[in-house]
Short mmCIF file of N, CA and C in Angstrom, two decimals:
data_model
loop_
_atom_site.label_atom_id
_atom_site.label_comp_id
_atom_site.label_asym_id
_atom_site.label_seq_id
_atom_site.Cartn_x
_atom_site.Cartn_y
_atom_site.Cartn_z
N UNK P 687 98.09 90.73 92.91
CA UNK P 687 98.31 91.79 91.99
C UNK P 687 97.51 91.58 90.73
N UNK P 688 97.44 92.80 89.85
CA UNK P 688 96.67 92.69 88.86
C UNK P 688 97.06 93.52 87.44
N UNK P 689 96.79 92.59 86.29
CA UNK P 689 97.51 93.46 84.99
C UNK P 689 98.81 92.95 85.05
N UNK P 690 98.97 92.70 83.93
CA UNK P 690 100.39 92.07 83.24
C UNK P 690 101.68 93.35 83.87
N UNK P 691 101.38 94.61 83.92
CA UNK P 691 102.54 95.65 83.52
C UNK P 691 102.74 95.36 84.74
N UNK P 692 101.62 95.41 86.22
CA UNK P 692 101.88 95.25 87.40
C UNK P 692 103.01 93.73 87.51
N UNK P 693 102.25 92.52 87.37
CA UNK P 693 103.14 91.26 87.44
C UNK P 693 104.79 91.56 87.17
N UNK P 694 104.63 92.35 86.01
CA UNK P 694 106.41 92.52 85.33
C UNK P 694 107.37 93.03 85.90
N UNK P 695 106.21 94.13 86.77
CA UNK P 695 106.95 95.20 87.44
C UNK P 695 107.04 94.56 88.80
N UNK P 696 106.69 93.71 89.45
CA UNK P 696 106.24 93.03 90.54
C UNK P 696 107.61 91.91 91.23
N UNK P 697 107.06 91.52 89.64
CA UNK P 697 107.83 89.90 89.93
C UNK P 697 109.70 90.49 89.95
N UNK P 698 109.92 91.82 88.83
CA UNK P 698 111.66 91.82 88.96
C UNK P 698 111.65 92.49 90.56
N UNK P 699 111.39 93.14 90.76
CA UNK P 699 111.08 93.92 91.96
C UNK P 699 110.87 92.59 93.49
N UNK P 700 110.80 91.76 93.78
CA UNK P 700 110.29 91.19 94.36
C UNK P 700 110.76 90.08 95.17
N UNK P 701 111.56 89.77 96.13
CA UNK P 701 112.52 88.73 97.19
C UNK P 701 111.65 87.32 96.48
N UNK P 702 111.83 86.42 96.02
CA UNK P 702 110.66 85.58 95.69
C UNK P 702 111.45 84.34 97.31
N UNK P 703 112.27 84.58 97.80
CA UNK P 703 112.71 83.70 99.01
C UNK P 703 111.50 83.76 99.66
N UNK P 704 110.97 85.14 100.65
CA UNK P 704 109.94 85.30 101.11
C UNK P 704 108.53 86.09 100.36
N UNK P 705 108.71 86.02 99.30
CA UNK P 705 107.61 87.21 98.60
C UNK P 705 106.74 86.55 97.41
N UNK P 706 105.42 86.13 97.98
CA UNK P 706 104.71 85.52 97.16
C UNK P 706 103.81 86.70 96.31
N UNK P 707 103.31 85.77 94.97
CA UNK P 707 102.93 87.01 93.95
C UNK P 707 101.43 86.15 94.14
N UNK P 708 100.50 86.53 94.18
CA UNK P 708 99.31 86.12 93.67
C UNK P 708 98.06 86.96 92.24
N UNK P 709 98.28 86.26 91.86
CA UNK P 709 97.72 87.30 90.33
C UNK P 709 96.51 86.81 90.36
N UNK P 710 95.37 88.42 90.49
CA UNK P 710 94.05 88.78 90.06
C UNK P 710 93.57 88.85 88.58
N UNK P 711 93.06 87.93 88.12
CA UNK P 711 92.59 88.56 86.50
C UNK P 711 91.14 89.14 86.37
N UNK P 712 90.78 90.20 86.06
CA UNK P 712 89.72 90.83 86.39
C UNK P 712 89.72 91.16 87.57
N UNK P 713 88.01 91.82 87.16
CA UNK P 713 87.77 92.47 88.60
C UNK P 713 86.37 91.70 89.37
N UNK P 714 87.01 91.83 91.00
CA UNK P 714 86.43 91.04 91.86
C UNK P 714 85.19 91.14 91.99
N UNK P 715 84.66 90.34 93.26
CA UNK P 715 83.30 90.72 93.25
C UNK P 715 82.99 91.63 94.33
N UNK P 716 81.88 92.78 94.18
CA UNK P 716 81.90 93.77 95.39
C UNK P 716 81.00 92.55 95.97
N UNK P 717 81.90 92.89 97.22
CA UNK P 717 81.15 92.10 98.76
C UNK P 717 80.34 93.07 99.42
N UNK P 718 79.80 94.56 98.98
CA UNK P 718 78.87 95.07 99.99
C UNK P 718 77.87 95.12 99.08
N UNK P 719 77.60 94.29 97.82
CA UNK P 719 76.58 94.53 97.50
C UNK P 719 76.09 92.39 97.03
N UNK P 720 76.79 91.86 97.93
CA UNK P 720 76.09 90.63 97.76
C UNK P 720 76.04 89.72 98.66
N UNK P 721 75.72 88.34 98.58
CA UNK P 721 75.10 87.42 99.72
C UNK P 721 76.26 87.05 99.94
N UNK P 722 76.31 86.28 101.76
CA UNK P 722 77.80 85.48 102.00
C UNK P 722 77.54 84.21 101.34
N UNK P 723 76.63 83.50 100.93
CA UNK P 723 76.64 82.39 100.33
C UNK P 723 77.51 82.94 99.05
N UNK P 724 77.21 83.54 97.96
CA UNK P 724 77.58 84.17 96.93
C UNK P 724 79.35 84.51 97.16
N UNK P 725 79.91 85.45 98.46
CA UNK P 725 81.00 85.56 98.56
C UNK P 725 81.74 83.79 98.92
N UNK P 726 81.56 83.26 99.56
CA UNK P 726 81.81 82.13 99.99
C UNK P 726 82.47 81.11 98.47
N UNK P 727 81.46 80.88 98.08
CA UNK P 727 81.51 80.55 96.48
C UNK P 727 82.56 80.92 95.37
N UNK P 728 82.96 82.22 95.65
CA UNK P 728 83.75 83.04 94.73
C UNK P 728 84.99 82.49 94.55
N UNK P 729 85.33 82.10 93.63
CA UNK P 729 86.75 81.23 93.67
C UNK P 729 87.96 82.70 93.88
N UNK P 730 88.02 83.92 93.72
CA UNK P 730 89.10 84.78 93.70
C UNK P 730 88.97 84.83 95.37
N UNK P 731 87.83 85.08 95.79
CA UNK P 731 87.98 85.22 97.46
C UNK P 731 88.41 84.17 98.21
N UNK P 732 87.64 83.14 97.83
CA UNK P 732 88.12 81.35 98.06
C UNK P 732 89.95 81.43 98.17
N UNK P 733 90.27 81.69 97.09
CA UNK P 733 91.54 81.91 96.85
C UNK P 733 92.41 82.57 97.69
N UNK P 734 91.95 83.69 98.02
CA UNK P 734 92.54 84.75 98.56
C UNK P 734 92.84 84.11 100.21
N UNK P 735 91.42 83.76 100.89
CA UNK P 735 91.55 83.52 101.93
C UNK P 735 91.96 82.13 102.52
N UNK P 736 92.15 81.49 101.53
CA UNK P 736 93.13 79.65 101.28
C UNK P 736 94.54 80.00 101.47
N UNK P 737 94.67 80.98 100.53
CA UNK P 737 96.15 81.45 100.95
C UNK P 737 96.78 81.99 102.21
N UNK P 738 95.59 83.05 102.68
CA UNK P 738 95.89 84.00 103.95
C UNK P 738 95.71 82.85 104.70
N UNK P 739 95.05 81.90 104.52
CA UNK P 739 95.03 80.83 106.26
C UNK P 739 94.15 81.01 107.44
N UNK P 740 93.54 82.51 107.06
CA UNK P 740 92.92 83.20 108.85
C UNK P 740 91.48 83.03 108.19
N UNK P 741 90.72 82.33 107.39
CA UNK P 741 89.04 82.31 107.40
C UNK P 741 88.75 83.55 106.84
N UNK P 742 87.28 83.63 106.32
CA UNK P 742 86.75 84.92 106.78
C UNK P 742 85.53 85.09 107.62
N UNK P 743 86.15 86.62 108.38
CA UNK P 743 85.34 87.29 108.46
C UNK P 743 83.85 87.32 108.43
N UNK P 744 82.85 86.15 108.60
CA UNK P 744 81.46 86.82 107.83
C UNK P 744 80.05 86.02 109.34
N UNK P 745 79.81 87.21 109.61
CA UNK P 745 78.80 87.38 110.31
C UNK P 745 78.93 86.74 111.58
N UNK P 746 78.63 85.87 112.88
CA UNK P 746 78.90 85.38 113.93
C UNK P 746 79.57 84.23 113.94
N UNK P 747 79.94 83.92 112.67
CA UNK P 747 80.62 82.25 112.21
C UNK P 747 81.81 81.95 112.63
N UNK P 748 82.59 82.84 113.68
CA UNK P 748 83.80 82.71 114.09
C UNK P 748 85.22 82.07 113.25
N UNK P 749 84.79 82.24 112.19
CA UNK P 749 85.60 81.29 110.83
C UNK P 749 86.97 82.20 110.80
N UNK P 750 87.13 83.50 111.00
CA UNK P 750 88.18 84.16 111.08
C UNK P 750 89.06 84.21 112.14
N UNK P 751 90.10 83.62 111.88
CA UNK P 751 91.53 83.59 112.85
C UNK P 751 92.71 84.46 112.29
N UNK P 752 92.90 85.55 113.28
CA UNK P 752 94.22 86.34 112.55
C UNK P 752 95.32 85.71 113.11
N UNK P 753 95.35 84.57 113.79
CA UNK P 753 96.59 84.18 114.72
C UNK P 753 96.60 83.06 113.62
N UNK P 754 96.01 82.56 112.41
CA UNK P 754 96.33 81.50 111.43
C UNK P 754 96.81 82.02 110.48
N UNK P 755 97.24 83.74 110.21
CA UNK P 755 97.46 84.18 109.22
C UNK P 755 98.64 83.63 108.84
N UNK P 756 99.31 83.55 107.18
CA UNK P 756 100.38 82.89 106.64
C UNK P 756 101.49 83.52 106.60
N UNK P 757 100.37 85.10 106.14
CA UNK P 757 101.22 86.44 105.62
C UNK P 757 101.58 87.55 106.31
N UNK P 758 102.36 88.11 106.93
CA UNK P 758 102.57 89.20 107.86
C UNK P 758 102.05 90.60 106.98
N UNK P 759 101.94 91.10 105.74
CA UNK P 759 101.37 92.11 104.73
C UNK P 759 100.87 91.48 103.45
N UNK P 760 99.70 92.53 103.14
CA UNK P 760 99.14 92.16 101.98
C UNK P 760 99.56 93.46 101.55
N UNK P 761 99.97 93.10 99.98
CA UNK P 761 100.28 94.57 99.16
C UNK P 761 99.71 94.20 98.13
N UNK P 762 98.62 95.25 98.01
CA UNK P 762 97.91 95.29 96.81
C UNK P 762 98.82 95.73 95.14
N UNK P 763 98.88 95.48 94.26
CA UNK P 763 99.68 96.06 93.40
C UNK P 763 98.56 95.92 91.88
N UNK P 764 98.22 97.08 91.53
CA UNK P 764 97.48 96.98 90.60
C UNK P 764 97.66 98.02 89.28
N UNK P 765 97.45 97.65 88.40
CA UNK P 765 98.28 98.71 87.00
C UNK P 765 97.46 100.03 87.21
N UNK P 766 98.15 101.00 86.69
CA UNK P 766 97.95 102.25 87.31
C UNK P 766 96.86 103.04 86.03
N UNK P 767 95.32 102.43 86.02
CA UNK P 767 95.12 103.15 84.80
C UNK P 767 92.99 102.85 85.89
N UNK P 768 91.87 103.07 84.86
CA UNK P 768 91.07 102.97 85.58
C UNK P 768 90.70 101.53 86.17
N UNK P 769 90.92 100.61 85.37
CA UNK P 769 90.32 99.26 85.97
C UNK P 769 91.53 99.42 87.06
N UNK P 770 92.44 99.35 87.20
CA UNK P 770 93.36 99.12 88.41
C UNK P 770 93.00 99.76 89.26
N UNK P 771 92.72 100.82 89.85
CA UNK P 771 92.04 101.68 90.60
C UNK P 771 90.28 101.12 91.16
N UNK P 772 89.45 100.95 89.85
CA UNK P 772 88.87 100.17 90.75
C UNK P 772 88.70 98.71 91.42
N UNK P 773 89.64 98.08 90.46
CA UNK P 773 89.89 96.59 91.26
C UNK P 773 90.90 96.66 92.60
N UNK P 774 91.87 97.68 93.01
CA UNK P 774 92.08 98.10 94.08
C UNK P 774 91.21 98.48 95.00
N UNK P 775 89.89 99.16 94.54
CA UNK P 775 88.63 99.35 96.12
C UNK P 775 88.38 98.03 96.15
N UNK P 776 88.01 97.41 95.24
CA UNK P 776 87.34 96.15 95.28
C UNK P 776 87.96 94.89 96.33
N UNK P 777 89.09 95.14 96.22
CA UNK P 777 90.25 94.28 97.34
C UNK P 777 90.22 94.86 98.19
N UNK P 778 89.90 96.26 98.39
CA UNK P 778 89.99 96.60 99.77
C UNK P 778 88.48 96.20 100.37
N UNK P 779 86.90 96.55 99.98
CA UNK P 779 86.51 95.88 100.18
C UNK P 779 86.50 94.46 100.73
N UNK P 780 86.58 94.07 100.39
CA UNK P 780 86.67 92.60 100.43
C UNK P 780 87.71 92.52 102.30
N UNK P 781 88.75 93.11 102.08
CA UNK P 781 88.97 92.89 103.67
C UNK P 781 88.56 93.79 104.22
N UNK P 782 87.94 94.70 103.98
CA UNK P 782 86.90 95.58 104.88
C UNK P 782 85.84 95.04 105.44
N UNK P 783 85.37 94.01 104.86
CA UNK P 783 84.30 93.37 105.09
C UNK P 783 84.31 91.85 105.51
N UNK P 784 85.68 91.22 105.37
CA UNK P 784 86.03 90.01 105.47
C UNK P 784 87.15 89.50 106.30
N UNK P 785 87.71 90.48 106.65
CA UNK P 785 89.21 90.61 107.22
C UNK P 785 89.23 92.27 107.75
N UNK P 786 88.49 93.15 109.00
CA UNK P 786 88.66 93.68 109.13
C UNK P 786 89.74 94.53 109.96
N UNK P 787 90.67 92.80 111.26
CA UNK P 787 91.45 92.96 111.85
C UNK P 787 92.50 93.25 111.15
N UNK P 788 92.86 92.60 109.47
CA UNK P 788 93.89 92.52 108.88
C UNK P 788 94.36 94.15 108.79
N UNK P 789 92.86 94.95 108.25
CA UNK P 789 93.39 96.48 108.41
C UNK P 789 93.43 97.07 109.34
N UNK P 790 92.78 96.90 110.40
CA UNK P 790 93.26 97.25 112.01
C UNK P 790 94.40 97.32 112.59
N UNK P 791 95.31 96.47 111.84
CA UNK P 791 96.64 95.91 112.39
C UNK P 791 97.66 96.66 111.59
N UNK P 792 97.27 97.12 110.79
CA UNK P 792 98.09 97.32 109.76
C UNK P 792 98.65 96.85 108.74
N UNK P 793 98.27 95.84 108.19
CA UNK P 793 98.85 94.58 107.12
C UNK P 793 98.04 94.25 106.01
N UNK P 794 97.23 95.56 105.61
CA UNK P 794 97.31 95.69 104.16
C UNK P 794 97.72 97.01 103.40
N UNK P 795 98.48 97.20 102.43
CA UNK P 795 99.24 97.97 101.77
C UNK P 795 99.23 98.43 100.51
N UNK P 796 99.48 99.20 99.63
CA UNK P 796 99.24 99.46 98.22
C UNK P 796 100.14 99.83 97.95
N UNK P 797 101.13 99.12 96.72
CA UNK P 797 102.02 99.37 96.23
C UNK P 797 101.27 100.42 94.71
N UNK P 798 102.23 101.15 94.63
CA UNK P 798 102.16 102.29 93.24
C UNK P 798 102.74 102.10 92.55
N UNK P 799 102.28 100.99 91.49
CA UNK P 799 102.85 101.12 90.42
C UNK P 799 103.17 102.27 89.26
N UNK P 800 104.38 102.48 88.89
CA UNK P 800 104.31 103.80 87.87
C UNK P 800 103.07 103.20 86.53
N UNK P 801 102.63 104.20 86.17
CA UNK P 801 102.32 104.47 84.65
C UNK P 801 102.75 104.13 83.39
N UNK P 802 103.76 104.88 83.38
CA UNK P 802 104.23 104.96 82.66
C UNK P 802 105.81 104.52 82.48
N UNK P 803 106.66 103.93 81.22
CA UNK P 803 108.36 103.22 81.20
C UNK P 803 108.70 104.13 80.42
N UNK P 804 109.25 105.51 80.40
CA UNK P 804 109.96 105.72 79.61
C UNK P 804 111.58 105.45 79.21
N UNK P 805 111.30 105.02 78.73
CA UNK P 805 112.84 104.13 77.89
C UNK P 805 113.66 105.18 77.14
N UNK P 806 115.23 105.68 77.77
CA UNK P 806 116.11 106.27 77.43
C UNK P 806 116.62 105.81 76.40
N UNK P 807 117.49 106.51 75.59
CA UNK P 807 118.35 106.18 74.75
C UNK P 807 119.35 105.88 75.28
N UNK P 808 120.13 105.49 76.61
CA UNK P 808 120.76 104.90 76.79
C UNK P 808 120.78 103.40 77.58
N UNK P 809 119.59 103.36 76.96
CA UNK P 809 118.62 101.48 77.60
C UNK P 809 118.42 102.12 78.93
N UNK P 810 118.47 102.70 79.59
CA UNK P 810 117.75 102.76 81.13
C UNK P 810 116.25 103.40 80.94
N UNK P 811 115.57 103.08 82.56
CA UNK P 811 114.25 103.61 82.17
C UNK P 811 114.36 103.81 82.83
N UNK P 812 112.97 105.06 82.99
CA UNK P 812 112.75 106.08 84.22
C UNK P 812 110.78 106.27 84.44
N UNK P 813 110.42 105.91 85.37
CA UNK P 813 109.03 105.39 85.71
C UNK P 813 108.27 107.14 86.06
N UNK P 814 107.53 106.62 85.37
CA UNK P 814 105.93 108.28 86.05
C UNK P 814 104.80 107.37 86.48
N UNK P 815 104.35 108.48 87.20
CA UNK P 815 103.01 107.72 87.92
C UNK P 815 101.69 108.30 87.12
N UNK P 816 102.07 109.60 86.65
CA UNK P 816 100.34 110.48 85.76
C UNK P 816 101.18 110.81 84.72
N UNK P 817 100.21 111.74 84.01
CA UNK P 817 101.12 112.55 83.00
C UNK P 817 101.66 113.44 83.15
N UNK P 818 101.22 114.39 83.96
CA UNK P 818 101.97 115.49 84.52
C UNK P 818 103.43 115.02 84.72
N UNK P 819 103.41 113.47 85.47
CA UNK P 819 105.13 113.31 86.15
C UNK P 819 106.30 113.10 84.73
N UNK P 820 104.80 111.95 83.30
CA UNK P 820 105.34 111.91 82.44
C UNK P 820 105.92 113.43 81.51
N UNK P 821 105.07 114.29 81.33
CA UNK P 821 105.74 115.44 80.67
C UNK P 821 106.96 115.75 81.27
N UNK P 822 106.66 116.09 82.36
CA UNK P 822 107.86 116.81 83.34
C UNK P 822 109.28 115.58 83.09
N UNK P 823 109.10 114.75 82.96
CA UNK P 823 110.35 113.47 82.78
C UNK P 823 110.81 113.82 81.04
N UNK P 824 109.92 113.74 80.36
CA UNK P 824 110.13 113.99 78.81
C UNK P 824 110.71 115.43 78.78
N UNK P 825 109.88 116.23 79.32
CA UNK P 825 110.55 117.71 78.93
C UNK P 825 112.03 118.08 79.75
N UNK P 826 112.29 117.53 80.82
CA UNK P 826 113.62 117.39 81.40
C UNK P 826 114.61 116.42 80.39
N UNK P 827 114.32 115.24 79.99
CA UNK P 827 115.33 114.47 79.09
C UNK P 827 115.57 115.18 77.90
N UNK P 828 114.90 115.69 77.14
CA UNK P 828 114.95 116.70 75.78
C UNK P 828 115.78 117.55 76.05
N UNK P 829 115.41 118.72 77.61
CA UNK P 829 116.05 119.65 77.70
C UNK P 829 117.61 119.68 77.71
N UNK P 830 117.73 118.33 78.51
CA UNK P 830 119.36 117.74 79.09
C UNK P 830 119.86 117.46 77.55
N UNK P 831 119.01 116.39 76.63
CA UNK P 831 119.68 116.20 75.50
C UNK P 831 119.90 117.57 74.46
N UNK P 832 119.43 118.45 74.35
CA UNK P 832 119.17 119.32 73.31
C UNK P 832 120.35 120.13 74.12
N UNK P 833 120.79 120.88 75.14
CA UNK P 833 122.10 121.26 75.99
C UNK P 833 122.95 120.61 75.55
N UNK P 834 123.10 119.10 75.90
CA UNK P 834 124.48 118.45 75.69
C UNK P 834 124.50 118.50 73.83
N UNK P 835 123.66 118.49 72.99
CA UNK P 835 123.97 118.63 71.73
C UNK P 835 124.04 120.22 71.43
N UNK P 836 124.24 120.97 72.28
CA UNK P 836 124.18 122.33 72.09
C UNK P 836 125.56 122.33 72.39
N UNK P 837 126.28 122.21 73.05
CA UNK P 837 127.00 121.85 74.20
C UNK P 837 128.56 121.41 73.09
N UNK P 838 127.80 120.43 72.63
CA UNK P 838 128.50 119.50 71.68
C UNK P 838 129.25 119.75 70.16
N UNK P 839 128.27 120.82 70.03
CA UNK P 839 128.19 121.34 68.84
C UNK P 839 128.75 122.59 69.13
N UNK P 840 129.21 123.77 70.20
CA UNK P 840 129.89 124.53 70.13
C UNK P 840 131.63 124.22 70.64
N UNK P 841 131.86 123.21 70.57
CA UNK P 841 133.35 122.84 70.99
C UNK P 841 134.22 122.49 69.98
#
């Protein structure tokens, strides 16, 4: 995962019995525009695929085993603004090109993080994903509050 708001939102959200977090800082390296020596090297991919257990993927090197995998799903989780979006292709990349059985199989995923926390006045929060979802959440809480003080005020 990537971005602090993602981690926060991640980590309460998250079985930690079976549910490992691995945190991206920045953004990766595109693998369709460089050498496998170069990917090989990359300590975030290094990383990535140390963890997964199954090799990669790269050219006739038979280095990829999906029967060594660690993880039954990868869920991408990345903050919902532009760098998150494109450091999400960028991971997909990367097993597009390195792990292509992993998406064949079905076992990579994208979690949606909301946008936006709007924080009630009665300590609860209520999550948007754009602004559109945010207005529509703001202009519904106003409406409800400005009723019940309408409400309130004729009794």
């Amino acid at each position: 995962m990537e971005g602090d708001s993602a981690m926060g939102a991640i980590k309460q959200a998250r079985d930690a019995s079976f549910q490992a977090i691995m945190p991206i800082r920045g953004k990766c390296l595109n693998v369709m525009k460089t050498t496998a020596d170069k990917i090989v090297k990359n300590a975030v991919i290094s990383d990535i695929f140390r963890l997964l257990g199954t090799g990669m993927d790269i050219g006739d090197s038979g280095l990829f085993d999906i029967n060594a995998s660690k993880v039954g799903k990868i869920i991408f989780a990345t903050d919902a603004d532009e760098d998150g979006f494109q450091i999400r292709v960028l991971l997909f990349l990367i097993f597009y090109k390195l792990a292509p059985e992993m998406l064949r199989r079905g076992m990579v995923y994208i979690a949606e993080t909301p946008r936006f926390e709007i924080k009630l006045s009665d300590g609860t929060a209520v999550y948007a994903r754009d602004d559109a979802q945010r207005d529509e959440i703001v202009s519904a809480v106003s409406y409800t509050h400005l009723r019940a003080h309408e409400t309130r005020g004729n009794l």
